[in-house]
PDB file of C-alpha atoms and ligand atoms in Angstrom:
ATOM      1  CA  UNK U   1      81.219  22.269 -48.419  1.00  0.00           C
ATOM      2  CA  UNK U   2      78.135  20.823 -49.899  1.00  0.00           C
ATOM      3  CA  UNK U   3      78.214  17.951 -48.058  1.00  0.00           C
ATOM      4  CA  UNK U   4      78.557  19.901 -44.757  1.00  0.00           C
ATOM      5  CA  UNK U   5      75.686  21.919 -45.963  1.00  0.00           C
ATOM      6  CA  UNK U   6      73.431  18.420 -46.717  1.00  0.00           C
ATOM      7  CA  UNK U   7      74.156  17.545 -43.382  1.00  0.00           C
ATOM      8  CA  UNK U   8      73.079  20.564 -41.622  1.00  0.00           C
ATOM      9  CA  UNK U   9      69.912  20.535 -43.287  1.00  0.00           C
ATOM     10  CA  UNK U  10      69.084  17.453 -42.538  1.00  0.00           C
ATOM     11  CA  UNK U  11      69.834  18.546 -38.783  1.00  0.00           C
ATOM     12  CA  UNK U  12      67.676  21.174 -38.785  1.00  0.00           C
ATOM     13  CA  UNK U  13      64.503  18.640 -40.685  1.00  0.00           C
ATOM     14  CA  UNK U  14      65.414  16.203 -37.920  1.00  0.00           C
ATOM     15  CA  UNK U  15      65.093  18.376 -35.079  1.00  0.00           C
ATOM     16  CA  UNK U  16      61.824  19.618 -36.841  1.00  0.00           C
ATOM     17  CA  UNK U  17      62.797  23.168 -37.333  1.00  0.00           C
ATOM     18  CA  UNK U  18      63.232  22.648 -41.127  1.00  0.00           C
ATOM     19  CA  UNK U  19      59.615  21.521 -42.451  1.00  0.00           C
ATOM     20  CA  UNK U  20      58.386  22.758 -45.937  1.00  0.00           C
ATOM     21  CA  UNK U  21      59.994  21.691 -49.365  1.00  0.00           C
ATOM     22  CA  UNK U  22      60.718  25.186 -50.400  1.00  0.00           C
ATOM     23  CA  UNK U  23      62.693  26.275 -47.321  1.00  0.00           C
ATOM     24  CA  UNK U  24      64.603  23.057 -47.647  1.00  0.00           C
ATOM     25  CA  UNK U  25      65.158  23.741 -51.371  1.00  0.00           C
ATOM     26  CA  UNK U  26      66.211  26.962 -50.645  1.00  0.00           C
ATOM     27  CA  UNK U  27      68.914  26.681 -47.799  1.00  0.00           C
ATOM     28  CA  UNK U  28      70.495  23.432 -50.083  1.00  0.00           C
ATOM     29  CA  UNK U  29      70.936  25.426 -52.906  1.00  0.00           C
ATOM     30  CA  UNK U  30      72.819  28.795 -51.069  1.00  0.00           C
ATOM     31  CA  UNK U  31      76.232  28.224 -50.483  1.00  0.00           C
ATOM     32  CA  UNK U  32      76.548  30.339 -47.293  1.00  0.00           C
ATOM     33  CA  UNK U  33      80.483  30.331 -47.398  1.00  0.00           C
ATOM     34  CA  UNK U  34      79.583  32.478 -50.059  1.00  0.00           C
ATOM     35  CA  UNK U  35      78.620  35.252 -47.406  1.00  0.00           C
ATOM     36  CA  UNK U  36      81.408  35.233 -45.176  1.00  0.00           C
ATOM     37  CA  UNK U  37      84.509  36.475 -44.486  1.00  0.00           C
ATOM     38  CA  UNK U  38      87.355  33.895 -46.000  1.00  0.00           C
ATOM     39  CA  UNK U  39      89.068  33.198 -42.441  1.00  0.00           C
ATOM     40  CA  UNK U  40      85.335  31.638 -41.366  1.00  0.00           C
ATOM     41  CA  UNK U  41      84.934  29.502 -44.285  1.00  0.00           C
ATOM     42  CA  UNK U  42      85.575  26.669 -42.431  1.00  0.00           C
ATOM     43  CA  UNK U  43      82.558  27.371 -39.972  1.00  0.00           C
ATOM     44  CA  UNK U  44      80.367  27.891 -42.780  1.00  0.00           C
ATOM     45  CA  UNK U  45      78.185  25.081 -41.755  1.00  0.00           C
ATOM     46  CA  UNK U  46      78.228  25.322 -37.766  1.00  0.00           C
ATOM     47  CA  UNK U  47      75.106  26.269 -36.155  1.00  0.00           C
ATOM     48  CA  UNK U  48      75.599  29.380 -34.884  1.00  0.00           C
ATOM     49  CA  UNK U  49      75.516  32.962 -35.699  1.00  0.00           C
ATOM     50  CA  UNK U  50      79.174  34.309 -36.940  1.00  0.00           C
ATOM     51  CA  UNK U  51      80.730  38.040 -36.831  1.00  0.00           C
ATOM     52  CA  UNK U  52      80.745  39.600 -40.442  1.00  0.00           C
ATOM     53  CA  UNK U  53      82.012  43.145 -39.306  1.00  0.00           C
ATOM     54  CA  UNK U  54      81.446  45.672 -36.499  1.00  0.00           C
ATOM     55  CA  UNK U  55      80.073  43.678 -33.802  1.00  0.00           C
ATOM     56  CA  UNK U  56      76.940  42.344 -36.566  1.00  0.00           C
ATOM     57  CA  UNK U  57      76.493  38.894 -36.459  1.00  0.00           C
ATOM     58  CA  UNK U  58      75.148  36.252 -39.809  1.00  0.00           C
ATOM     59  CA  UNK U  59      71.905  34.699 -38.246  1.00  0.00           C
ATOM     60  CA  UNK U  60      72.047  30.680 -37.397  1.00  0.00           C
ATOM     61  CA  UNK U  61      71.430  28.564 -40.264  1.00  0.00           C
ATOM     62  CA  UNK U  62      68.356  27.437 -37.733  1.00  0.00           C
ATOM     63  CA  UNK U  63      67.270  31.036 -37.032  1.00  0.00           C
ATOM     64  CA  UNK U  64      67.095  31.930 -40.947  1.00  0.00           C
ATOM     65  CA  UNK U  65      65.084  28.252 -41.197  1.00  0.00           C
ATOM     66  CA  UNK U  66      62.726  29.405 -38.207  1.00  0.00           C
ATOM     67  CA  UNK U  67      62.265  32.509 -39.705  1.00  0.00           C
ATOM     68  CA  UNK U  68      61.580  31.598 -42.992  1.00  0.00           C
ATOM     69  CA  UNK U  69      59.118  28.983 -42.206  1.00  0.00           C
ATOM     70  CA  UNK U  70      57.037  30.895 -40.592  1.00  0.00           C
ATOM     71  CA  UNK U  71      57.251  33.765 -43.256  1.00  0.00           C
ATOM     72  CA  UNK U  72      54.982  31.318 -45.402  1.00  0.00           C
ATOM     73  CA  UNK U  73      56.745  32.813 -48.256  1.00  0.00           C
ATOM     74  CA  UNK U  74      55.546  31.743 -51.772  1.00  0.00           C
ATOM     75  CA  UNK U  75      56.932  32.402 -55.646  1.00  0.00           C
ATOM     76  CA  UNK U  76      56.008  36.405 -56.614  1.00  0.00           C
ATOM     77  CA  UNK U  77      55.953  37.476 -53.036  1.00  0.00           C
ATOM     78  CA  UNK U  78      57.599  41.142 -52.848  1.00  0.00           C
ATOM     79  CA  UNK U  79      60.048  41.002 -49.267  1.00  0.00           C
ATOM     80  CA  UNK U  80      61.641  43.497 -47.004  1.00  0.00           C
ATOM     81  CA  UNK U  81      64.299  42.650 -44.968  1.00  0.00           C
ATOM     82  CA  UNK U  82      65.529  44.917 -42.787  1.00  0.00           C
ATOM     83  CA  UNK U  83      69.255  44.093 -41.639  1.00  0.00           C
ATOM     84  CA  UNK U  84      71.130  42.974 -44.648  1.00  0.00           C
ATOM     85  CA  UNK U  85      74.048  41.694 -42.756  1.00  0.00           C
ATOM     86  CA  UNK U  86      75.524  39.558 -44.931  1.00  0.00           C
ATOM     87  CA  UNK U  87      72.927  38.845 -47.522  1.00  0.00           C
ATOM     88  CA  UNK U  88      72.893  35.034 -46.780  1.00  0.00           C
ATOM     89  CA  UNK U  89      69.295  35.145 -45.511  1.00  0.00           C
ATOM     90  CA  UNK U  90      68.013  37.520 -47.978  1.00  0.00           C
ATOM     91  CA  UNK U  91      69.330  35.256 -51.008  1.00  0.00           C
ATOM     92  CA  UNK U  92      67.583  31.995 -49.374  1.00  0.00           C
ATOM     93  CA  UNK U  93      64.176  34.075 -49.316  1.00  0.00           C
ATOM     94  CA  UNK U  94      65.030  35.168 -52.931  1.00  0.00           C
ATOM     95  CA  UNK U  95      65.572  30.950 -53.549  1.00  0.00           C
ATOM     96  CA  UNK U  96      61.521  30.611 -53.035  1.00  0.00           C
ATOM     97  CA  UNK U  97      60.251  34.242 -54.226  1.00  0.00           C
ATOM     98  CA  UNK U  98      61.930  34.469 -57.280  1.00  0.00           C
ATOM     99  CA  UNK U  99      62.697  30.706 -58.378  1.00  0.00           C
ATOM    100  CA  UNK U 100      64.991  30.007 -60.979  1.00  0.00           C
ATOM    101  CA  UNK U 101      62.635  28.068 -62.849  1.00  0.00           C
ATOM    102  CA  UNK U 102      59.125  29.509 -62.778  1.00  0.00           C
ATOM    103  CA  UNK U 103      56.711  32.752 -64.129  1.00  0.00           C
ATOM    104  CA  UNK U 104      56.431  34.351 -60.923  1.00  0.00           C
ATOM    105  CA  UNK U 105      59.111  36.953 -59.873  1.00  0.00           C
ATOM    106  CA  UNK U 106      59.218  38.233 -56.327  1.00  0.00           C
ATOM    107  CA  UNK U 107      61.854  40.479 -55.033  1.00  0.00           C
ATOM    108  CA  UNK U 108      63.834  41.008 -51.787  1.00  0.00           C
ATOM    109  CA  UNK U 109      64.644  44.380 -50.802  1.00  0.00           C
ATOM    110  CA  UNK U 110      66.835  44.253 -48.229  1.00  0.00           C
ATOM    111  CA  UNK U 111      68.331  47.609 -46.039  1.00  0.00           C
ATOM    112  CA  UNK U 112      71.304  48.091 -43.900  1.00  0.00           C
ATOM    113  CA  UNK U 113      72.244  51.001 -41.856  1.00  0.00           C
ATOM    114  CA  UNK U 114      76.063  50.248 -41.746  1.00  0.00           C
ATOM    115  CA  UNK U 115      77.303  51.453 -45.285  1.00  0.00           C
ATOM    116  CA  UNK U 116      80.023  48.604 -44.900  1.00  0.00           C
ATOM    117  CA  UNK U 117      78.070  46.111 -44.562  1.00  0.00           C
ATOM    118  CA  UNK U 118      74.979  47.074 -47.073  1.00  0.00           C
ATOM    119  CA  UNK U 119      78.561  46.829 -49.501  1.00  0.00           C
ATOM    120  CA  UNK U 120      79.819  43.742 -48.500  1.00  0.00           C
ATOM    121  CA  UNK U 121      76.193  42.126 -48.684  1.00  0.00           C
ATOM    122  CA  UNK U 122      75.625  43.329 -52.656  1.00  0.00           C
ATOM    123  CA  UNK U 123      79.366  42.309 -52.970  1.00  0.00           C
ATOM    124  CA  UNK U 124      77.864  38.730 -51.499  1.00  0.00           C
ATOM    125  CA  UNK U 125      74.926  38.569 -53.166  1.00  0.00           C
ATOM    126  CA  UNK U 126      76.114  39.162 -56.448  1.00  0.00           C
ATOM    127  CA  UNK U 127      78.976  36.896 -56.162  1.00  0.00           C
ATOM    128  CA  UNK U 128      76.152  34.368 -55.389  1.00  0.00           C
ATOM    129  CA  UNK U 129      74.320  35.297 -58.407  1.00  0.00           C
ATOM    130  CA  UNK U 130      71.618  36.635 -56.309  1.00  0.00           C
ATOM    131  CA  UNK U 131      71.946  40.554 -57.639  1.00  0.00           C
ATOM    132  CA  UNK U 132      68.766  40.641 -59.910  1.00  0.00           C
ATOM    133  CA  UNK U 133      66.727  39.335 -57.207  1.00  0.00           C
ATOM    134  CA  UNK U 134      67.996  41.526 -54.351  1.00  0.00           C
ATOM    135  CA  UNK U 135      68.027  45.302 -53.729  1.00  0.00           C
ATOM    136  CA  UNK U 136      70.125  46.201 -51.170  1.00  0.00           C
ATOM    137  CA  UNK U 137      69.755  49.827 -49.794  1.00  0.00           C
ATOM    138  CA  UNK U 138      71.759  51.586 -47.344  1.00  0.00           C
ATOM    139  CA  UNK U 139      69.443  53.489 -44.927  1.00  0.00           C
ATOM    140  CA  UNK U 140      67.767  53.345 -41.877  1.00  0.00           C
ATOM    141  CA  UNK U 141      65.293  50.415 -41.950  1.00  0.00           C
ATOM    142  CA  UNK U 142      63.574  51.123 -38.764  1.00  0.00           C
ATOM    143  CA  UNK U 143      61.676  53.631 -41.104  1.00  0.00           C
ATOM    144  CA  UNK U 144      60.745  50.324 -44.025  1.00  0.00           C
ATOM    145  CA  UNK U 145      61.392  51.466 -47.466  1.00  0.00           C
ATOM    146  CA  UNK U 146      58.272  53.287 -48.244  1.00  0.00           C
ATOM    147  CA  UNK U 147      59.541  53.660 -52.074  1.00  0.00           C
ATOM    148  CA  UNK U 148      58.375  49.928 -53.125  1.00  0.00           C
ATOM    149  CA  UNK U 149      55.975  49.074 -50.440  1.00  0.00           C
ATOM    150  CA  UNK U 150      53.223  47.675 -49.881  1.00  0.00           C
ATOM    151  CA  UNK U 151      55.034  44.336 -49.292  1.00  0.00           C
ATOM    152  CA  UNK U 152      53.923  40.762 -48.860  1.00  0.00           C
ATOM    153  CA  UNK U 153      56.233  39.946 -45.995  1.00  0.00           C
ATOM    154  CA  UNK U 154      58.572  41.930 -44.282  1.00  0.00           C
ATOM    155  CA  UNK U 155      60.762  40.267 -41.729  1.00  0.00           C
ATOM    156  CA  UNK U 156      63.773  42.179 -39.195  1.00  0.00           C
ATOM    157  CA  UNK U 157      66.583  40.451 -38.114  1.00  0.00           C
ATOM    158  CA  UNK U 158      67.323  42.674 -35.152  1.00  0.00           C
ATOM    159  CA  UNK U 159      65.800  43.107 -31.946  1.00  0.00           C
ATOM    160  CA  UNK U 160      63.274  46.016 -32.166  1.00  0.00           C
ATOM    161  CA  UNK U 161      62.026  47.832 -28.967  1.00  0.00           C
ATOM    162  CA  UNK U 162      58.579  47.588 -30.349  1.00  0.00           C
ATOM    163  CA  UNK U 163      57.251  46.905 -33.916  1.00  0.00           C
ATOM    164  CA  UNK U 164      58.086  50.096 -35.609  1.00  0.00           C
ATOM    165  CA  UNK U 165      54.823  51.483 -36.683  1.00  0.00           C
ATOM    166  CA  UNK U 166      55.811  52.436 -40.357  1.00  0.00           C
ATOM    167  CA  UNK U 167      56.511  48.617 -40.939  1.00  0.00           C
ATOM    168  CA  UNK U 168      53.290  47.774 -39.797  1.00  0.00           C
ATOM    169  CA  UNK U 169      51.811  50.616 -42.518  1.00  0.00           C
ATOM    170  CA  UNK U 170      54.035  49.202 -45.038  1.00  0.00           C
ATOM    171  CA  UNK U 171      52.591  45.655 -45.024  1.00  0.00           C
ATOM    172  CA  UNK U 172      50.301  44.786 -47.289  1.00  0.00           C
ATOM    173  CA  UNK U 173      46.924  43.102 -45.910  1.00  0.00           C
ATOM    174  CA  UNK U 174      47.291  39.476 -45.715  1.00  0.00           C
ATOM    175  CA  UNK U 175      50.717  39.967 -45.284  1.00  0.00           C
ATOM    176  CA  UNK U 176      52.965  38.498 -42.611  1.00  0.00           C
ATOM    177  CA  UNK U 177      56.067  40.542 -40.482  1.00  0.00           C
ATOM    178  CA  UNK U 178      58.054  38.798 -37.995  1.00  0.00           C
ATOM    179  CA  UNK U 179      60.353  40.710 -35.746  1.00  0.00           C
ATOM    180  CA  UNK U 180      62.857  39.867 -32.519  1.00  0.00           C
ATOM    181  CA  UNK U 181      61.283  42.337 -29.717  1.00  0.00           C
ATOM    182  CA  UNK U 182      63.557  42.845 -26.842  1.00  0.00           C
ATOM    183  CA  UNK U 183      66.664  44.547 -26.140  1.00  0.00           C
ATOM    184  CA  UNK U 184      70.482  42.869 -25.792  1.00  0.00           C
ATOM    185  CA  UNK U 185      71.445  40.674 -23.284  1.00  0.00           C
ATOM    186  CA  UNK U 186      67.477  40.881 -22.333  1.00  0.00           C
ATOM    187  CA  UNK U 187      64.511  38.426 -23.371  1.00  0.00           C
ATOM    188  CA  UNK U 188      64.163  38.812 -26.943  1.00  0.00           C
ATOM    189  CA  UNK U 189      60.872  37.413 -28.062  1.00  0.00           C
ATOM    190  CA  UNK U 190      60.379  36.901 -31.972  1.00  0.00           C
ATOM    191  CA  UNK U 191      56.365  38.183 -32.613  1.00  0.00           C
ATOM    192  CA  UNK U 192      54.792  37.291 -36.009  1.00  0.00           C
ATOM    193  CA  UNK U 193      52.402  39.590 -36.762  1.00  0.00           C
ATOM    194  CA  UNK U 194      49.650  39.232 -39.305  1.00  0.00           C
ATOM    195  CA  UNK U 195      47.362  41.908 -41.137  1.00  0.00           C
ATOM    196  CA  UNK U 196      44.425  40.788 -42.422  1.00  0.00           C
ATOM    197  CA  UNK U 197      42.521  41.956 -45.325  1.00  0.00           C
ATOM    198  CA  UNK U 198      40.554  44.776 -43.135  1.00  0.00           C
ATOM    199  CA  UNK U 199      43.982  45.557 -42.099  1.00  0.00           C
ATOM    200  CA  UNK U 200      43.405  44.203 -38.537  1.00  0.00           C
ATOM    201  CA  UNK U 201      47.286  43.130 -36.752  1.00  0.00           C
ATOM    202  CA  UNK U 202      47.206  39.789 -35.015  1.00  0.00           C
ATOM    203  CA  UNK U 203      50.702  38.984 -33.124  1.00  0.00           C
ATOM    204  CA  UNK U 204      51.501  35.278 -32.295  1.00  0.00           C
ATOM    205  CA  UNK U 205      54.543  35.431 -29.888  1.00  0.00           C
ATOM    206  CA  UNK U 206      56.792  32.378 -30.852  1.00  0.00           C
ATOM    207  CA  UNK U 207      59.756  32.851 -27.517  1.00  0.00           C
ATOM    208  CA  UNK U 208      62.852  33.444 -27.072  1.00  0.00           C
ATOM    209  CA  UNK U 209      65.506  34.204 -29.443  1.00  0.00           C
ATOM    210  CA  UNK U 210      69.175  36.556 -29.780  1.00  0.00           C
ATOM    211  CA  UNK U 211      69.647  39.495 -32.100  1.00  0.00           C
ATOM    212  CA  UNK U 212      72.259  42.578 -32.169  1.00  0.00           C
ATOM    213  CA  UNK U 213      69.957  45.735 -31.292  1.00  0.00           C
ATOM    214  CA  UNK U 214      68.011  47.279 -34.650  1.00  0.00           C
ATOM    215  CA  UNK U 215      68.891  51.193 -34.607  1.00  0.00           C
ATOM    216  CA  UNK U 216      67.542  54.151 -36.111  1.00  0.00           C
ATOM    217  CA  UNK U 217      64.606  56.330 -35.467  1.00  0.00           C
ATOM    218  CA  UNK U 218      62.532  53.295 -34.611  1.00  0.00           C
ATOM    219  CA  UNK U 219      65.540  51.774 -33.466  1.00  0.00           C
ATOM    220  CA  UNK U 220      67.552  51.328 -29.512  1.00  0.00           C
ATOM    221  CA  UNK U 221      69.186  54.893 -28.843  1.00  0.00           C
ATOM    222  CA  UNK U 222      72.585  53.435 -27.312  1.00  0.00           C
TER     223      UNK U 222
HETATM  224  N1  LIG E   1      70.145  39.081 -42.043  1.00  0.00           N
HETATM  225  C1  LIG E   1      71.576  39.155 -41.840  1.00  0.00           C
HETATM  226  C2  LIG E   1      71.972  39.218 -40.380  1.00  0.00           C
HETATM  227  C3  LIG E   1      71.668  40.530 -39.841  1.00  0.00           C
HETATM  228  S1  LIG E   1      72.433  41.073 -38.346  1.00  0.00           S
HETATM  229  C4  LIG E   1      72.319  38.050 -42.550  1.00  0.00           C
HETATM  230  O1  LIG E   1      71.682  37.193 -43.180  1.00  0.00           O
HETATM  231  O2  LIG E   1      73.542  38.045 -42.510  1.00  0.00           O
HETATM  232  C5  LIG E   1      71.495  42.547 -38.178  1.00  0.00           C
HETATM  233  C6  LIG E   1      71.839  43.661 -39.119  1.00  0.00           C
HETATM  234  O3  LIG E   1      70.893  44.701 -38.914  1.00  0.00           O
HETATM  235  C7  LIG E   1      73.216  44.275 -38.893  1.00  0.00           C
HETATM  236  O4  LIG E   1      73.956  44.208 -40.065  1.00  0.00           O
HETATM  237  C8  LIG E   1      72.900  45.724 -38.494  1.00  0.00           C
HETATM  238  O5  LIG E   1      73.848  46.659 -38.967  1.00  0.00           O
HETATM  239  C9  LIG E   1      71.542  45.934 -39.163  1.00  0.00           C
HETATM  240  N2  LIG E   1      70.717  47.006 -38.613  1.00  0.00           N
HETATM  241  C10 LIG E   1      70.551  47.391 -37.318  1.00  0.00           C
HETATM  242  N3  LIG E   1      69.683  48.413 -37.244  1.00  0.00           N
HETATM  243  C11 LIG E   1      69.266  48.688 -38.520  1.00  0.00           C
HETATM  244  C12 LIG E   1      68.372  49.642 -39.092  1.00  0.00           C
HETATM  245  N4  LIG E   1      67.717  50.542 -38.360  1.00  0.00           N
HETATM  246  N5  LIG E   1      68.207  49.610 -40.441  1.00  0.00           N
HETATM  247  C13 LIG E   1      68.861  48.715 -41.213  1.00  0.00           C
HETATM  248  N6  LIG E   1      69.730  47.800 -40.728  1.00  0.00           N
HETATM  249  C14 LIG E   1      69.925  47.779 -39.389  1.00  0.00           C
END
């Protein structure tokens, strides 16, 4: 398995998607076989999203690498993630915020609206030894998690219809979000969205991309 996962990094740095030593660090050291259901172990490595339970999907390994690239995430950031899924991405941002070696402790918080699968992602992320550095909380995410905000970076890993304004309130300034816009089986189109310190919103549009719908108040009524 750890070969398969050496290999697949170096797939993603060749095709260029995988750039920065700390999101390189970080996908070598999670074992993402770790966050799946036993009958997919052997596709642990594959690059493509997998079913976990309920129609939700694990993100590609290259979609979590895109993502967390352009999060510019550092050591002591505080994260929300909304759409725990499996866990799997939230424990590879945990990898850089809250290193194993290293004074500066981040956190992920990371919410699912599907009680089963905000279960089997603590079951997962402790497992991986990832449950002091992750909150998971069952809710509806489309709302953030005003309890711990403001937060450094927030990412969703769902397509939104629009970025849900009490994310936008609930990132800090100088803080980065990045969210999938777009609906299933439409054009998705992943935004990254900066405030800056006067709290002005800049979004960068970075193309096309494939998430299940994000539901909830904020969410795709279907
Ligand atoms: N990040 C996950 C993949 C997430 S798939 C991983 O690493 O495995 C998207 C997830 O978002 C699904 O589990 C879905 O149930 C969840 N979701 C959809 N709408 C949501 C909402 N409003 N709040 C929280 N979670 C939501």
């Amino acid at each position: 398995m750890e070969e398969q996962r050496k290999a697949r990094v170096n797939a993603l740095i060749s095709e260029g998607i995988l750039k920065t030593d700390r999101v390189i660090q970080a996908m070598l050291a999670v074992p993402r076989e770790k966050f799946l259901p036993e009958r997919l172990h052997e596709f642990s490595y594959v690059d493509s999203p997998l079913p976990i339970c309920q129609g939700q999907t694990i993100s590609a390994p290259h979609m979590v690498a895109i993502m967390n690239e352009a999060l510019e995430l550092e050591p002591g950031n505080i994260v929300l993630e909304i759409g725990a899924g499996s866990g799997y991405h939230a424990a590879t941002i945990a990898e850089i915020v809250a290193p194993r070696r290293g004074e500066r402790q981040g956190h992920v918080y990371t919410v699912e609206i599907i009680e089963e699968l905000a279960d089997f992602a603590r079951r997962n992320l402790e497992n991986a030894d990832y449950g002091n550095k992750v909150t998971v909380i069952h809710a509806d995410g489309s709302e953030g998690y005003p309890r711990r905000a403001p937060y450094e970076r927030i990412l969703v890993t769902a397509g939104a219809p629009q970025i849900p304004q009490p994310l936008i309130e609930q990132l800090k300034p100088g803080g980065i979000l990045i969210i999938p816009v777009g609906g299933l089986y439409m054009f998705q189109s992943l935004k990254i969205a900066r405030k800056d310190e006067q709290g002005k919103l800049t979004v960068e549009d970075r193309g096309g991309c494939a998430f299940v719908l994000l539901r909830g108040k904020y969410g795709w009524k279907t």
